[in-house]
Coordinates of C-alpha atoms and ligand atoms in Angstrom, one line a residue:
X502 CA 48.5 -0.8 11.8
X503 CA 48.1 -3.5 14.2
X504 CA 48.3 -7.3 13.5
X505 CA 44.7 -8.9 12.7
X506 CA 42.6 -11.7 11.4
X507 CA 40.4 -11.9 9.1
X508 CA 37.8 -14.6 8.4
X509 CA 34.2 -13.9 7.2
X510 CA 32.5 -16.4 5.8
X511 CA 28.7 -15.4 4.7
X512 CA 27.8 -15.4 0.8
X513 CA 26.0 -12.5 0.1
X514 CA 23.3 -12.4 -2.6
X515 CA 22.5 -8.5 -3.2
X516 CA 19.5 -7.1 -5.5
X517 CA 16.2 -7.2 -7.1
X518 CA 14.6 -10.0 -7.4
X519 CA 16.4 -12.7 -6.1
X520 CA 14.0 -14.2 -3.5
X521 CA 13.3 -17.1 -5.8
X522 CA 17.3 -18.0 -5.2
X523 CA 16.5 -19.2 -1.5
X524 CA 15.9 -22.6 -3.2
X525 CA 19.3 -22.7 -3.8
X526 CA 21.0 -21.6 -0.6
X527 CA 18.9 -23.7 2.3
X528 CA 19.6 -27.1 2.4
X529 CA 17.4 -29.2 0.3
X530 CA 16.2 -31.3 3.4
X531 CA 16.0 -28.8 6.0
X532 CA 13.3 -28.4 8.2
X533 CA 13.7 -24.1 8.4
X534 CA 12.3 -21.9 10.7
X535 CA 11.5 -18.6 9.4
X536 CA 11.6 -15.8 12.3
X537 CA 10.4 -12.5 11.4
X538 CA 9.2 -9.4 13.6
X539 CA 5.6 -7.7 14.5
X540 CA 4.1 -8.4 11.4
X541 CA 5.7 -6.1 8.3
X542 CA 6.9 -9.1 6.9
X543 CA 3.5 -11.0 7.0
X544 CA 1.7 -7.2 5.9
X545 CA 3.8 -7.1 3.1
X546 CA 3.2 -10.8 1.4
X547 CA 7.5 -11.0 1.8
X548 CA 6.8 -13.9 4.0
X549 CA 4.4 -15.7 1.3
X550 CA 7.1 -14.9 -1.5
X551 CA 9.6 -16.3 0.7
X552 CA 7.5 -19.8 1.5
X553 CA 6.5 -20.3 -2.4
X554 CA 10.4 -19.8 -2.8
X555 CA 11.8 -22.8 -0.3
X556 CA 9.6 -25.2 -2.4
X557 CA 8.4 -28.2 -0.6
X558 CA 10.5 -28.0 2.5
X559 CA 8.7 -28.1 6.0
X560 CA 8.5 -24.3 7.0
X561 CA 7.5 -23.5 10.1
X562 CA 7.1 -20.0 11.4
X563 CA 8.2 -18.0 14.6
X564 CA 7.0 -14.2 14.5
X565 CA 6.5 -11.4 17.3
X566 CA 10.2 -11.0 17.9
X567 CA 10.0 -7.4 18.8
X568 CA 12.6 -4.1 18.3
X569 CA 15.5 -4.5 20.8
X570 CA 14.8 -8.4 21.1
X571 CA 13.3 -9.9 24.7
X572 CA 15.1 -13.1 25.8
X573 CA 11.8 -14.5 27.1
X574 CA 10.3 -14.2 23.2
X575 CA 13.5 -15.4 22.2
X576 CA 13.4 -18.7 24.4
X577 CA 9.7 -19.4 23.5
X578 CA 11.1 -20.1 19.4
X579 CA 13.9 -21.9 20.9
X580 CA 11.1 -24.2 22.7
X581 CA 9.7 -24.5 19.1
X582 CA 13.3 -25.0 17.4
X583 CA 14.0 -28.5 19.9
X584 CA 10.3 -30.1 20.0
X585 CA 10.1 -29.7 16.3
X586 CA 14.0 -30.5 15.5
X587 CA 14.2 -27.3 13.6
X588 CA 17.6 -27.8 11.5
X589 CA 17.5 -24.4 9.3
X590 CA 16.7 -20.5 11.1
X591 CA 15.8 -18.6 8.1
X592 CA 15.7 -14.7 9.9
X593 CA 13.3 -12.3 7.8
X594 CA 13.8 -8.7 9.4
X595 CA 16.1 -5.9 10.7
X596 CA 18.6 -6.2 13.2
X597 CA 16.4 -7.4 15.6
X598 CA 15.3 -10.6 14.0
X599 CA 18.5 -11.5 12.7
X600 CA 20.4 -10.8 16.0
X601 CA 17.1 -12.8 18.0
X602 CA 17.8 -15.6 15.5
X603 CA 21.4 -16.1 16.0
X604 CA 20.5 -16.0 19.8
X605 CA 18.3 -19.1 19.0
X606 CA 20.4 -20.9 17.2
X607 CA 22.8 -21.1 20.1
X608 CA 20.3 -21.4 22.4
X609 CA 18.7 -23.8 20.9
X610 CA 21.7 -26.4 21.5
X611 CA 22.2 -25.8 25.0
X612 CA 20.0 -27.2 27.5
X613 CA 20.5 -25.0 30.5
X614 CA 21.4 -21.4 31.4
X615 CA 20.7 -20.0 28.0
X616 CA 21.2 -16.4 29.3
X617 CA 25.2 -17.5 30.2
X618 CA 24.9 -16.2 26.2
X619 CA 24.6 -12.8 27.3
X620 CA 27.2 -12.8 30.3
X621 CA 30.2 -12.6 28.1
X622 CA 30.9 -8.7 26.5
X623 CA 32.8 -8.8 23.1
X624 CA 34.3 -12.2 24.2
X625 CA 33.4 -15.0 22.4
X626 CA 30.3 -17.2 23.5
X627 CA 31.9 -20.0 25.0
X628 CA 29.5 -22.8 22.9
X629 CA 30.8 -25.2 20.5
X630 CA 27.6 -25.5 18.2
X631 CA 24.8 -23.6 16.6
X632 CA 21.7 -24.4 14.6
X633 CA 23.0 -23.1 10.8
X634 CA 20.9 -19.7 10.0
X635 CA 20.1 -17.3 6.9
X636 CA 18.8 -13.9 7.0
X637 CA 16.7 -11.8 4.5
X638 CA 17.3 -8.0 5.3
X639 CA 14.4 -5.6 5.4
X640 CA 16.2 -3.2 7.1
X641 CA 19.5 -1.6 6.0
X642 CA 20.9 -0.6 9.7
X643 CA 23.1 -2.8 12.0
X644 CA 25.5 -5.0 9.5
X645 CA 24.2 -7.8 11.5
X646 CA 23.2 -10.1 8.1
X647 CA 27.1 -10.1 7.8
X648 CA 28.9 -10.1 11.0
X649 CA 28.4 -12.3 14.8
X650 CA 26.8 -9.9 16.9
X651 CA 23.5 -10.0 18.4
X652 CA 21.9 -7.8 21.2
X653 CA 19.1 -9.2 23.4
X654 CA 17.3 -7.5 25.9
X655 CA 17.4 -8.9 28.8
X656 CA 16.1 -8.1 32.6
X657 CA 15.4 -4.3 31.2
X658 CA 19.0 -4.1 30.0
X659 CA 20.5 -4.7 26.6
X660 CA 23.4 -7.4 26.9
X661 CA 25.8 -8.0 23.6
X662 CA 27.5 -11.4 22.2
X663 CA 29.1 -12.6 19.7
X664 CA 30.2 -16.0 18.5
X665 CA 31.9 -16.8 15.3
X666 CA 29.1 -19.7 14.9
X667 CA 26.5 -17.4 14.3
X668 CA 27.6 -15.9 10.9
X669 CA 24.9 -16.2 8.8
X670 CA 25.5 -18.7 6.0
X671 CA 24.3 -16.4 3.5
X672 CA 22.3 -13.4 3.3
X673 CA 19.9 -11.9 0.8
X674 CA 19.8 -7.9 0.5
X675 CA 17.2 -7.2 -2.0
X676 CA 16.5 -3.2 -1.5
X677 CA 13.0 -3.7 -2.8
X678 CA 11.9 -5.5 0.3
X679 CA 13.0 -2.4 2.0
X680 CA 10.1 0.0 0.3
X681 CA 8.0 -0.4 3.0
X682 CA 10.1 1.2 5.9
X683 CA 8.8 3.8 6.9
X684 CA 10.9 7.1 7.1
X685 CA 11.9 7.1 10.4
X686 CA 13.4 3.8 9.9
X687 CA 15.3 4.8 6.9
X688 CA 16.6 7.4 9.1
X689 CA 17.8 5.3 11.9
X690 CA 19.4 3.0 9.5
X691 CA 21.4 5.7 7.9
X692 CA 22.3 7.0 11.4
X693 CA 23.4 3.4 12.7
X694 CA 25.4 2.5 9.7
X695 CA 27.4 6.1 9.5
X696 CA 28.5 5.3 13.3
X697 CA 29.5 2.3 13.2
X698 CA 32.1 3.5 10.5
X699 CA 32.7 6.7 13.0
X700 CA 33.6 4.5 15.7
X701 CA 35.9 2.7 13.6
X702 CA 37.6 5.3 12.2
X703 CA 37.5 7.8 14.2
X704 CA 39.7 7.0 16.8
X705 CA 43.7 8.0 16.9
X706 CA 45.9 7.4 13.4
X707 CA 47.0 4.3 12.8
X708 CA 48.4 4.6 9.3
X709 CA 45.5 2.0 8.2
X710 CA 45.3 3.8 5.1
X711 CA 43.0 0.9 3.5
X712 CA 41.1 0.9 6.5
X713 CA 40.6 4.3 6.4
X714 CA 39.8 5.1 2.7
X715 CA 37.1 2.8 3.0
X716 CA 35.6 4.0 5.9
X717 CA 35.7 7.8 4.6
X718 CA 33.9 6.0 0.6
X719 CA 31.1 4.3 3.0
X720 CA 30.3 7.7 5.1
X721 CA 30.8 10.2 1.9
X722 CA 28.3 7.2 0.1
X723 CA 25.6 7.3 3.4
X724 CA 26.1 11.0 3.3
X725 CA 25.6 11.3 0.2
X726 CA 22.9 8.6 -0.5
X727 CA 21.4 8.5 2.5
X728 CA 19.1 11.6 2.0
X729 CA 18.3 9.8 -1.2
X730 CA 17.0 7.0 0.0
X731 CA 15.4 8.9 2.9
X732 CA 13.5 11.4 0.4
X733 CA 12.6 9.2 -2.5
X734 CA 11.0 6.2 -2.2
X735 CA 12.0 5.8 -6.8
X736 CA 15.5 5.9 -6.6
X737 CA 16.4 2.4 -6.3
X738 CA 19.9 2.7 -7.5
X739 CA 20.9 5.2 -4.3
X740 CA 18.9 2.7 -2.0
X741 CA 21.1 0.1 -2.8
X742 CA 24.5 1.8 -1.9
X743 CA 22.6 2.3 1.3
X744 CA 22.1 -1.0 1.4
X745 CA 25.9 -2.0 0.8
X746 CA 27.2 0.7 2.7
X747 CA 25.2 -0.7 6.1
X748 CA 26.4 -3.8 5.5
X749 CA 29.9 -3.0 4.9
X750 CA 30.2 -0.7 7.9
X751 CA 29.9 -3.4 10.2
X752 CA 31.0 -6.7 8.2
X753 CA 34.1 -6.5 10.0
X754 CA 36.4 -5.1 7.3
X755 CA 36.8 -1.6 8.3
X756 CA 37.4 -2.2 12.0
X757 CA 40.7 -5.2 11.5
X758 CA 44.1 -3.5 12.8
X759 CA 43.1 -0.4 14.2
X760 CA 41.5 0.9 17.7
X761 CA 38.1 1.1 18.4
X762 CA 35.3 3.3 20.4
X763 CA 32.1 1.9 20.7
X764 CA 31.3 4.6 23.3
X765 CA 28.5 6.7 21.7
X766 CA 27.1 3.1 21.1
X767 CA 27.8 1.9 25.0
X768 CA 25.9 5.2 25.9
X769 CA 23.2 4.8 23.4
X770 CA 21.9 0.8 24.5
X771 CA 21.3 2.3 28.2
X772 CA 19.2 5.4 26.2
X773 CA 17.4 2.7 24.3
X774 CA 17.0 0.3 27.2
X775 CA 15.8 2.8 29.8
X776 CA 13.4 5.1 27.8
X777 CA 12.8 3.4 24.7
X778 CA 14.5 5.4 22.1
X779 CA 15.6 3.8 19.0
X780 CA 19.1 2.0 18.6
X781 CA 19.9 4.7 15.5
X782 CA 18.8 7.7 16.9
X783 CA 20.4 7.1 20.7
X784 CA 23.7 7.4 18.5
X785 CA 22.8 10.4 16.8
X786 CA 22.3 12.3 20.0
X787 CA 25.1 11.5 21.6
X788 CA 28.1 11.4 18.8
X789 CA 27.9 15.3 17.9
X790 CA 28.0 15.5 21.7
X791 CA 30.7 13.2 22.4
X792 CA 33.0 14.4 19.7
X793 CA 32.6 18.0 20.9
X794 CA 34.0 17.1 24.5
X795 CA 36.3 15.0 22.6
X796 CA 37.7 17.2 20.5
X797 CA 41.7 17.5 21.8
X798 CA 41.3 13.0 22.1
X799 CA 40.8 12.7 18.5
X800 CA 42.2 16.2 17.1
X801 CA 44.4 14.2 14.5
X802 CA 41.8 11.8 12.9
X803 CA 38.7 14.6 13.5
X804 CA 40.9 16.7 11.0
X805 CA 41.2 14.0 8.4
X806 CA 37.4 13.5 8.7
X807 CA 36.6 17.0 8.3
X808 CA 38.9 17.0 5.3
X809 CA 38.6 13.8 3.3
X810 CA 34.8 13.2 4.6
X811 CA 33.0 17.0 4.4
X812 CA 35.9 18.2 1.9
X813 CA 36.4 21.1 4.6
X814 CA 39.6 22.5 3.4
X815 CA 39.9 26.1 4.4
X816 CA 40.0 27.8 8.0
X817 CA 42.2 26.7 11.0
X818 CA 42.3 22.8 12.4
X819 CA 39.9 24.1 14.8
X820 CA 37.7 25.4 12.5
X821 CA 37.5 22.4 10.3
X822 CA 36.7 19.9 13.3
X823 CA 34.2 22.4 14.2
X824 CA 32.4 22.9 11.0
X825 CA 32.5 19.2 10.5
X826 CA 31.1 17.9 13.8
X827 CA 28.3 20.7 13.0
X828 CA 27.6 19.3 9.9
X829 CA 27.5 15.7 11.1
X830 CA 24.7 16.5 13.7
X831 CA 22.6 18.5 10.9
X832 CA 22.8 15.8 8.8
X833 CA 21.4 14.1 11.4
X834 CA 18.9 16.9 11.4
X835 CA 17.8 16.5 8.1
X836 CA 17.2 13.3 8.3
X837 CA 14.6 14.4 10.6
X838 CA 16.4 12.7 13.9
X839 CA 16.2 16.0 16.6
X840 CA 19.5 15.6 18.5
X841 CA 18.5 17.1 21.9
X842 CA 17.6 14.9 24.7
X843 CA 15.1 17.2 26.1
X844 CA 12.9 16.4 23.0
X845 CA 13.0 12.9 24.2
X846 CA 11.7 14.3 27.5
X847 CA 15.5 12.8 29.6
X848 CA 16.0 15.2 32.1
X849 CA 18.7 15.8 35.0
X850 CA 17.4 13.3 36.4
X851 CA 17.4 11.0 33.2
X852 CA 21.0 11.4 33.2
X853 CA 22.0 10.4 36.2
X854 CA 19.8 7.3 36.0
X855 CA 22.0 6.8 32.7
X856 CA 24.7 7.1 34.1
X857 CA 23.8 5.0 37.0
X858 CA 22.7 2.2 35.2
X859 CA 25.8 2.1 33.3
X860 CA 28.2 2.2 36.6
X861 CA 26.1 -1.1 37.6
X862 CA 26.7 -2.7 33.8
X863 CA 30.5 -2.5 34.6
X864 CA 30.5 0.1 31.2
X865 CA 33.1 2.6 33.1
X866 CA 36.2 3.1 31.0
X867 CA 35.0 3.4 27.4
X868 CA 36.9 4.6 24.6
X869 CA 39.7 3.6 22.3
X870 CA 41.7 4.2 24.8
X871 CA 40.0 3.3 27.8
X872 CA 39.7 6.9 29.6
X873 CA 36.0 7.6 28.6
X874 CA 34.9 7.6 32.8
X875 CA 31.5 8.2 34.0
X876 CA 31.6 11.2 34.7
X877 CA 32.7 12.7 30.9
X878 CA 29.8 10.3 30.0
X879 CA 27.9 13.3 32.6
X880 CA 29.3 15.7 30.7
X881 CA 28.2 14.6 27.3
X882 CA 24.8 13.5 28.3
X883 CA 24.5 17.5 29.4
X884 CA 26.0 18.9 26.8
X885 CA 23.3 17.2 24.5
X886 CA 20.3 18.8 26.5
Ligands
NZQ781 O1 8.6 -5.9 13.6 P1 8.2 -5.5 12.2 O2 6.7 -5.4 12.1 O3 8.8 -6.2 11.1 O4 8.6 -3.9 12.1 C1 10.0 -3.6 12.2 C2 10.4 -2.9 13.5 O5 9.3 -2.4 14.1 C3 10.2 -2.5 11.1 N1 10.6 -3.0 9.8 C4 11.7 -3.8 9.5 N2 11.7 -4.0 8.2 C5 10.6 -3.4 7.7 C6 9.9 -2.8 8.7 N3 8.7 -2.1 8.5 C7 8.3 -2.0 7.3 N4 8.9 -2.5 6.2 C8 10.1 -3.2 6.4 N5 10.7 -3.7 5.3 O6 11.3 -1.7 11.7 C9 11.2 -1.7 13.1 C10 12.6 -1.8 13.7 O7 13.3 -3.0 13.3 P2 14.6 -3.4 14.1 O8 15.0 -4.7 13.6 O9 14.4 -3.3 15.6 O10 15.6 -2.3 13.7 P3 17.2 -2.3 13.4 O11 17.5 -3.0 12.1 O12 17.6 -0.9 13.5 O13 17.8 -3.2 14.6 C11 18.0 -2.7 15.9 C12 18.5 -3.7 16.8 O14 19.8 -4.2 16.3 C13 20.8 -4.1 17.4 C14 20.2 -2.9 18.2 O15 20.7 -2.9 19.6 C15 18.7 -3.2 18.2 O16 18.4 -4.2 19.1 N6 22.1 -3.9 16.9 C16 22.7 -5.0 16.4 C17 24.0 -4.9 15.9 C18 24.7 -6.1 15.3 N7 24.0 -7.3 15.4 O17 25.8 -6.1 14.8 C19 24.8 -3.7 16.0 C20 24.0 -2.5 16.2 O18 24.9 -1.5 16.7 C21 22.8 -2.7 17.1 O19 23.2 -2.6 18.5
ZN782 ZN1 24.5 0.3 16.0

């Protein structure tokens, strides 16, 4: 295990019926902002709850922010945030709102090139302040209600940061507000949250044995609660270790001391940039794909997964990585995400435009270890025709 840090800072308020708590966590004399998508949370009355529930606070109200957030949408509530001295962003959403609100509140303190936010890769943002923000999930997916990511769309591409000043102060996971998704989101949360743990954990051994016992509890709990969730829209109890489990796969915990691979992710933001796929399901077509051509890379650790995670324990080691990257991508399957790309109509062509476009985002060595090159990228993309 490698040396690491540690430092996460957002109270978490999980379960039913705990909206009328938000009196409690914004400040008493904020002026808040509350930031929420195309409308669900308007449809729903969540946004009425959530107003009755900050009391006699000035509330204003930014929505629109779409799925894969647009800078330009973004920088229209930032506008709004510095002529009405907004002091509180109160983000009601999915990953989307809650990583466009983080953008705002650093962008909201700067007064020039806000898009220098989205210049910088996994290093730090190089700002010093941030408007203070909250979040109210309504979609168990990204982790971002509990970690300092964002991703903005920007000129057509999708552009990460992070910035320790953007961890939410809290954030409130009720799974009831989450009974309106409809399936297909269900299904890209469960997808999302299962690869951020893969692409933790599923790297080369690095005797994190705490790290890894905890990512094999949150993938057997998404495997196994995941379909749950999906299926029944009564079974509350499995929703919320959905809920925990999407949070917990990307709150940081998992991934401290051991070597990453955010490659089937890499892959997947062109996927979702160029032809409009969602973030969950890009990553369930490409990681069966990836971890097929893979295979000798991660031999060690794909064992243990097959092992400890699908409970494979008969047949040869290449059996059992077979089997379980099989059973990975139909549980994709049942969760009704195809994992071909010709369903999403991406051709030869398609490919190579992915591929492209990556060469010209500078993504050309991915992978733990930094050997993931363009043209294994090629490879995967085909093998996933
Ligand atoms: O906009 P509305 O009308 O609210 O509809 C949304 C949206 O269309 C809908 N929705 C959300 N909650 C709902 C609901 N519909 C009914 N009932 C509810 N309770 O769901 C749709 C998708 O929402 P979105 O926020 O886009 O989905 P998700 O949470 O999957 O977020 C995806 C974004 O997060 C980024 C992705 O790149 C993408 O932009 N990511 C952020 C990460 C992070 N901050 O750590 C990591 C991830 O890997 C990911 O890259
Ligand atoms: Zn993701």
């Amino acid at each position: 295990m490698q040396n690491f840090d540690y430092f996460n800072p957002t109270q978490i308020v999980f379960g039913q019926e705990r909206l009328n708590e938000l009196n409690n966590l914004v400040p008493v004399n904020a002026k808040v902002l509350v930031l929420f998508g195309g409308g669900s949370v308007k449809r729903f009355g969540t946004l009425d709850k959530i107003k009755a529930s900050l009391g006699g606070r000035t509330v204003l109200e930014f929505g629109g922010i779409e799925a894969n957030p647009k800078f330009e949408t973004l920088m229209q509530a930032v506008d709004l945030v510095r002529t009405e001295k907004v002091d509180f962003l109160l983000a009601v959403g999915g990953g989307s709102v809650m990583d466009g609100t983080k953008f705002v509140a650093l962008a909201a303190k700067q007064t020039s090139e806000h898009e220098q936010i989205l210049f910088n890769g996994f290093e730090p943002v190089a700002a010093t302040e941030a408007l203070p923000l909250g979040c109210i999930v309504t979609l168990p997916a990204t982790g971002s209600e509990m970690n300092t990511f964002g991703v903005i769309t920007y000129n057509q591409q999708k552009y990460p940061f992070t910035s320790p000043l953007v961890f939410p102060k809290f954030s409130l996971l009720d799974p009831d507000l989450t009974l309106t998704l409809p399936k297909e989101q269900i299904a890209n949360g469960v997808a999302d949250a299962f690869i951020h743990v893969i692409e933790q954990y599923l790297t080369q051994p690095q005797n994190a044995k705490v790290q890894d016992r905890f990512s094999e509890g949150l993938l057997k709990t998404l495997i196994e609660d995941g379909p749950v969730t999906y299926n029944d829209n009564t079974n509350i109890e499995a929703r919320k270790n959905f809920m925990w489990s999407a949070t917990s796969a990307l709150n940081g915990l998992i991934g401290v001391g051991v070597m990453q691979d955010w490659s089937t992710h890499m892959i997947g933001h062109e996927m979702t940039a160029m032809f409009g796929i969602a973030h969950g399901r890009t990553l369930a077509i490409i990681l069966p794909s990836l971890l097929r051509e893979r295979k000798s890379h991660k031999r060690a650790k794909l064992i243990q997964f097959a092992e400890r995670v699908w409970d494979i324990t008969s047949g040869s080691d290449d059996e059992k990585i077979d089997l379980a990257i099989d059973k990975t991508e139909a549980f994709f399957n049942s969760l009704g995400i195809v994992t071909n790309l010709s369903h999403y109509e991406i051709d030869e062509a398609g490919i190579n435009d992915i591929v492209a476009n990556m060469e010209k985002m500078g993504l050309t060595r991915l992978s733990e270890t930094g050997d993931l090159t363009l043209d294994i990228v090629a490879k995967i993309l085909t093998a996933a025709k």
